[in-house]
Tab-separated table of C-alpha atoms in Angstrom:
chain	number	residue	atom	x	y	z
A	1	THR	CA	22.512	21.217	-4.194
A	2	TYR	CA	22.272	17.451	-4.595
A	3	SER	CA	22.772	17.742	-8.350
A	4	GLN	CA	26.014	19.643	-7.801
A	5	LEU	CA	27.192	16.774	-5.609
A	6	GLY	CA	26.467	14.343	-8.405
A	7	TYR	CA	23.188	12.891	-7.125
A	8	GLN	CA	20.337	12.294	-9.529
A	9	ILE	CA	16.883	11.584	-8.121
A	10	ALA	CA	13.783	10.894	-10.204
A	11	GLN	CA	10.407	11.698	-8.645
A	12	MET	CA	8.893	8.891	-10.608
A	13	PHE	CA	5.451	10.162	-11.590
A	14	LEU	CA	6.334	13.845	-11.676
A	15	ASP	CA	9.700	14.244	-13.389
A	16	ALA	CA	8.825	11.520	-15.865
A	17	GLY	CA	5.604	13.279	-16.857
A	18	LEU	CA	3.362	10.666	-15.277
A	19	SER	CA	1.619	12.768	-12.639
A	20	PRO	CA	-1.923	11.487	-13.471
A	21	MET	CA	-0.974	8.105	-12.010
A	22	MET	CA	0.508	9.472	-8.781
A	23	GLN	CA	-2.892	10.144	-7.220
A	24	GLY	CA	-4.196	6.654	-7.824
A	25	LEU	CA	-1.009	4.911	-6.764
A	26	CYS	CA	-0.170	6.965	-3.681
A	27	ARG	CA	-3.721	7.729	-2.542
A	28	PRO	CA	-7.188	6.644	-3.627
A	29	THR	CA	-9.048	9.029	-5.894
A	30	LEU	CA	-11.872	9.463	-3.348
A	31	THR	CA	-11.194	10.817	0.131
A	32	ASN	CA	-11.883	8.764	3.247
A	33	ASN	CA	-14.886	10.936	4.070
A	34	GLN	CA	-16.408	10.464	0.604
A	35	ILE	CA	-16.095	6.679	0.803
A	36	ALA	CA	-17.199	6.494	4.442
A	37	PHE	CA	-20.262	8.654	3.798
A	38	ARG	CA	-21.498	6.365	1.034
A	39	TYR	CA	-20.990	3.294	3.222
A	40	GLN	CA	-22.613	4.852	6.281
A	41	GLN	CA	-25.659	5.815	4.244
A	42	THR	CA	-26.178	2.328	2.826
A	43	GLY	CA	-24.232	-0.210	4.904
A	44	ASP	CA	-23.224	-1.767	1.574
A	45	THR	CA	-19.572	-2.824	1.334
A	46	LYS	CA	-19.632	-2.220	-2.434
A	47	TYR	CA	-18.854	1.373	-1.487
A	48	LEU	CA	-15.762	0.294	0.440
A	49	TRP	CA	-13.678	0.053	-2.717
A	50	ARG	CA	-10.287	1.619	-3.157
A	51	ASP	CA	-10.187	3.428	-6.493
A	52	PRO	CA	-8.031	2.312	-8.149
A	53	CYS	CA	-7.979	-1.147	-6.598
A	54	TYR	CA	-4.401	-2.381	-6.202
A	55	SER	CA	-5.494	-5.902	-7.207
A	56	SER	CA	-7.122	-4.778	-10.445
A	57	ALA	CA	-5.508	-6.255	-13.562
A	58	GLU	CA	-6.341	-3.040	-15.417
A	59	PHE	CA	-4.476	-0.957	-12.839
A	60	ARG	CA	-1.458	-3.271	-12.868
A	61	ASP	CA	-1.248	-3.341	-16.653
A	62	MET	CA	-1.483	0.441	-16.816
A	63	LEU	CA	1.208	0.936	-14.187
A	64	THR	CA	3.536	-1.557	-15.871
A	65	LYS	CA	3.156	0.314	-19.148
A	66	ARG	CA	3.863	3.653	-17.479
A	67	ILE	CA	6.966	2.251	-15.803
A	68	GLU	CA	8.191	1.058	-19.193
A	69	ASP	CA	7.543	4.487	-20.703
A	70	MET	CA	9.302	6.218	-17.832
A	71	LEU	CA	12.378	4.012	-17.949
A	72	ALA	CA	12.719	4.601	-21.678
A	73	LYS	CA	13.357	8.244	-20.722
A	74	THR	CA	15.333	7.819	-17.505
A	75	LEU	CA	17.643	4.849	-18.123
A	76	PRO	CA	20.004	6.802	-20.414
A	77	LEU	CA	20.330	9.464	-17.676
A	78	GLY	CA	21.554	7.127	-14.961
A	79	PHE	CA	19.174	8.021	-12.149
A	80	LEU	CA	20.076	6.774	-8.677
A	81	ILE	CA	16.689	6.827	-6.889
A	82	TYR	CA	13.139	6.295	-8.123
A	83	HIS	CA	10.579	7.763	-5.758
A	84	TRP	CA	6.974	6.612	-5.970
A	85	GLY	CA	5.675	9.874	-4.639
A	86	ASP	CA	5.032	12.062	-1.631
A	87	GLU	CA	2.748	11.282	1.335
A	88	CYS	CA	1.577	7.940	-0.029
A	89	SER	CA	-1.065	5.995	1.863
A	90	TYR	CA	-3.328	3.008	1.353
A	91	THR	CA	-6.176	5.232	2.487
A	92	PHE	CA	-6.472	8.923	1.693
A	93	GLU	CA	-5.644	10.857	4.868
A	94	GLY	CA	-2.480	9.026	5.842
A	95	GLY	CA	-4.203	6.235	7.740
A	96	THR	CA	-5.394	8.333	10.652
A	97	THR	CA	-9.067	7.986	9.685
A	98	PRO	CA	-10.480	4.434	9.974
A	99	LEU	CA	-11.617	3.136	6.592
A	100	ASP	CA	-12.103	-0.546	5.848
A	101	ILE	CA	-11.158	-0.726	2.194
A	102	CYS	CA	-10.895	-2.647	-0.048
A	103	PHE	CA	-13.949	-4.794	-0.805
A	104	HIS	CA	-13.466	-4.680	-4.578
A	105	PRO	CA	-14.011	-8.178	-6.088
A	106	ASP	CA	-10.400	-8.334	-7.323
A	107	SER	CA	-9.149	-7.415	-3.870
A	108	LEU	CA	-11.345	-10.025	-2.188
A	109	ARG	CA	-10.111	-12.649	-4.652
A	110	GLU	CA	-6.497	-12.023	-3.640
A	111	PHE	CA	-7.524	-11.791	0.013
A	112	ARG	CA	-8.857	-15.363	-0.152
A	113	VAL	CA	-5.645	-16.569	-1.799
A	114	TRP	CA	-3.662	-14.910	1.018
A	115	LEU	CA	-5.912	-16.458	3.683
A	116	LYS	CA	-4.999	-19.911	2.416
A	117	THR	CA	-1.384	-19.144	3.361
A	118	GLN	CA	-2.487	-18.144	6.864
A	119	TYR	CA	-4.873	-21.008	7.703
A	120	PRO	CA	-4.310	-24.719	7.071
A	121	SER	CA	-7.959	-25.260	6.157
A	122	LEU	CA	-11.327	-23.581	5.833
A	123	ASP	CA	-12.353	-25.276	9.073
A	124	ALA	CA	-9.429	-23.602	10.840
A	125	LEU	CA	-10.500	-20.218	9.499
A	126	ASN	CA	-14.086	-20.780	10.572
A	127	ALA	CA	-12.911	-21.735	14.050
A	128	GLU	CA	-10.867	-18.530	14.350
A	129	TRP	CA	-13.445	-16.255	12.743
A	130	LEU	CA	-16.460	-17.926	14.418
A	131	THR	CA	-18.070	-18.332	11.006
A	132	ASP	CA	-19.489	-21.257	9.014
A	133	PHE	CA	-18.342	-20.666	5.433
A	134	LYS	CA	-18.816	-23.756	3.286
A	135	ASP	CA	-16.536	-22.639	0.457
A	136	TRP	CA	-13.404	-20.482	0.208
A	137	ASP	CA	-15.048	-18.366	-2.492
A	138	ALA	CA	-17.706	-17.336	0.013
A	139	VAL	CA	-15.224	-16.050	2.620
A	140	THR	CA	-15.785	-12.320	3.094
A	141	PRO	CA	-14.233	-10.023	5.710
A	142	LEU	CA	-16.151	-7.653	7.953
A	143	PRO	CA	-15.650	-3.907	8.433
A	144	PHE	CA	-14.992	-2.731	11.958
A	145	ASP	CA	-18.548	-1.639	12.681
A	146	LYS	CA	-19.709	-5.205	11.992
A	147	VAL	CA	-17.227	-6.933	14.338
A	148	LYS	CA	-17.874	-4.735	17.352
A	149	GLY	CA	-19.624	-6.897	19.905
A	150	ARG	CA	-18.417	-10.184	18.366
A	151	LYS	CA	-16.137	-12.525	20.315
A	152	SER	CA	-13.766	-12.698	17.354
A	153	PHE	CA	-12.336	-9.658	15.577
A	154	ALA	CA	-10.482	-11.895	13.107
A	155	PRO	CA	-12.744	-11.158	10.079
A	156	TRP	CA	-11.675	-7.510	10.410
A	157	ALA	CA	-8.091	-7.983	11.636
A	158	ASP	CA	-7.156	-10.425	8.864
A	159	HIS	CA	-8.505	-8.007	6.275
A	160	ARG	CA	-6.348	-5.224	7.673
A	161	LEU	CA	-3.279	-7.467	7.664
A	162	PHE	CA	-3.964	-8.435	4.071
A	163	SER	CA	-4.385	-4.775	3.101
A	164	ASP	CA	-0.863	-4.115	4.410
A	165	TYR	CA	0.406	-7.069	2.363
A	166	GLN	CA	-1.487	-5.906	-0.724
A	167	TYR	CA	-0.058	-2.400	-0.357
A	168	CYS	CA	3.540	-3.205	0.545
A	169	VAL	CA	4.252	-6.480	-1.236
A	170	LEU	CA	1.734	-6.894	-4.057
A	171	THR	CA	2.152	-3.243	-5.072
A	172	TRP	CA	5.347	-1.516	-3.867
A	173	LYS	CA	7.573	-4.591	-4.094
A	174	ARG	CA	5.958	-5.907	-7.251
A	175	PHE	CA	6.478	-2.700	-9.203
A	176	GLY	CA	9.782	-1.878	-7.571
A	177	ASP	CA	10.970	-5.227	-8.897
A	178	GLU	CA	9.696	-4.203	-12.337
A	179	ILE	CA	11.971	-1.152	-12.194
A	180	ARG	CA	14.949	-3.095	-10.870
A	181	LYS	CA	14.570	-5.768	-13.559
A	182	ARG	CA	15.289	-3.051	-16.093
A	183	ASP	CA	17.647	-0.984	-13.919
A	184	PRO	CA	19.310	-3.485	-11.524
A	185	GLY	CA	21.131	-0.855	-9.480
A	186	ALA	CA	18.071	1.305	-8.868
A	187	ILE	CA	17.010	2.340	-5.379
A	188	VAL	CA	13.219	2.544	-5.105
A	189	GLY	CA	11.267	4.129	-2.270
A	190	GLU	CA	8.805	6.750	-1.075
A	191	GLY	CA	8.855	9.904	0.998
A	192	GLY	CA	6.829	12.251	3.151
A	193	ILE	CA	5.398	9.458	5.283
A	194	THR	CA	4.574	9.135	8.951
A	195	ALA	CA	6.389	6.245	10.552
A	196	HIS	CA	3.994	5.458	13.397
A	197	PRO	CA	2.115	2.139	13.172
A	198	LEU	CA	-1.583	2.303	12.377
A	199	ALA	CA	-4.262	-0.238	11.535
A	200	TYR	CA	-5.090	1.830	8.458
A	201	GLY	CA	-2.936	3.456	5.804
A	202	GLY	CA	-0.561	0.586	5.048
A	203	PHE	CA	2.093	1.565	7.607
A	204	ASN	CA	3.355	-1.934	8.300
A	205	TRP	CA	7.067	-1.200	8.599
A	206	PRO	CA	8.393	-4.765	8.557
A	207	LEU	CA	6.584	-5.273	5.245
A	208	LYS	CA	7.590	-1.856	3.907
A	209	LEU	CA	11.281	-2.340	4.717
A	210	SER	CA	11.294	-5.703	2.946
A	211	SER	CA	9.574	-4.202	-0.108
A	212	TYR	CA	11.807	-1.272	-1.105
A	213	GLN	CA	15.220	0.278	-0.490
A	214	HIS	CA	14.647	3.846	0.672
A	215	ALA	CA	12.196	5.925	2.720
A	216	ILE	CA	11.915	9.530	3.881
A	217	PRO	CA	9.657	9.737	6.950
A	218	TYR	CA	8.487	12.994	8.494
A	219	GLY	CA	8.852	11.800	12.057
A	220	TYR	CA	9.600	8.675	14.044
A	221	ALA	CA	12.611	8.186	11.766
A	222	GLU	CA	14.413	6.388	14.590
A	223	VAL	CA	11.802	3.621	14.329
A	224	VAL	CA	12.734	3.072	10.700
A	225	ALA	CA	16.456	3.222	11.485
A	226	GLN	CA	16.168	0.652	14.260
A	227	LEU	CA	14.090	-1.746	12.193
A	228	ALA	CA	16.106	-1.321	8.998
A	229	ARG	CA	19.137	-3.226	10.304
A	230	ASN	CA	17.040	-6.399	10.094
A	231	TYR	CA	16.355	-5.874	6.384
A	232	PRO	CA	19.603	-6.062	4.393
A	233	GLY	CA	17.875	-5.065	1.161
A	234	PHE	CA	16.896	-1.696	2.633
A	235	ARG	CA	19.627	0.823	1.871
A	236	PHE	CA	18.956	3.986	3.864
A	237	SER	CA	16.421	6.336	5.418
A	238	THR	CA	16.573	10.118	5.556
A	239	ARG	CA	14.393	12.893	6.957
A	240	TRP	CA	12.605	15.563	5.000
A	241	THR	CA	14.538	18.826	5.379
A	242	GLY	CA	15.020	22.148	3.647
A	243	TYR	CA	11.599	23.695	4.268
A	244	ASN	CA	13.189	26.803	5.791
A	245	SER	CA	16.068	27.096	3.354
A	246	PRO	CA	16.495	30.453	1.635
């Protein structure tokens, strides 16, 4: 076994007794179908919220506290790898079902901050989006059903790009850095993930590979291996195995 070879791996929210947080971090608490049904019935984007919202201060404070509690237990044991969890996804079903989250106010606030790094001015955004926003605070993205038929898909596409950034950088990297501040040699990653690119689910591999040090994909592992050479901070990728072991 790995332990006999001297490897020590911490499944972060399971082995450390923090399993209640794994669901909210790795997947939203509501399934895609539950969220989509509410939106389809009303057309109101207030139902297109990820719960918990990655941009929520309450969520971030809670996760920081749980990381601190976990490391109080694990640091004396000298763990090598901290794994966020299994089959993580920005949406619930691994990104294969279209779902235009997150329209939570905290998420939209950070979306507007991110947009200012992508466009030199509000006029430039309006020109690309074919909109006429008068103030940055009024800028709001559109779900896919609202951009179909428009000449510009940018109000949807930019939101999807930001969601990848929110997932990979503002969440995985942010809290991976919290671990590595306290355990500088730690390798942080996730496992049980599909490696194919999708508009939904947070599977933006350039962002992922710059945000943590280890990944265990189910398939398409060669994609990760080929990309990883361009990201010196990424340490290694392995495949899930052992399902048929005695």
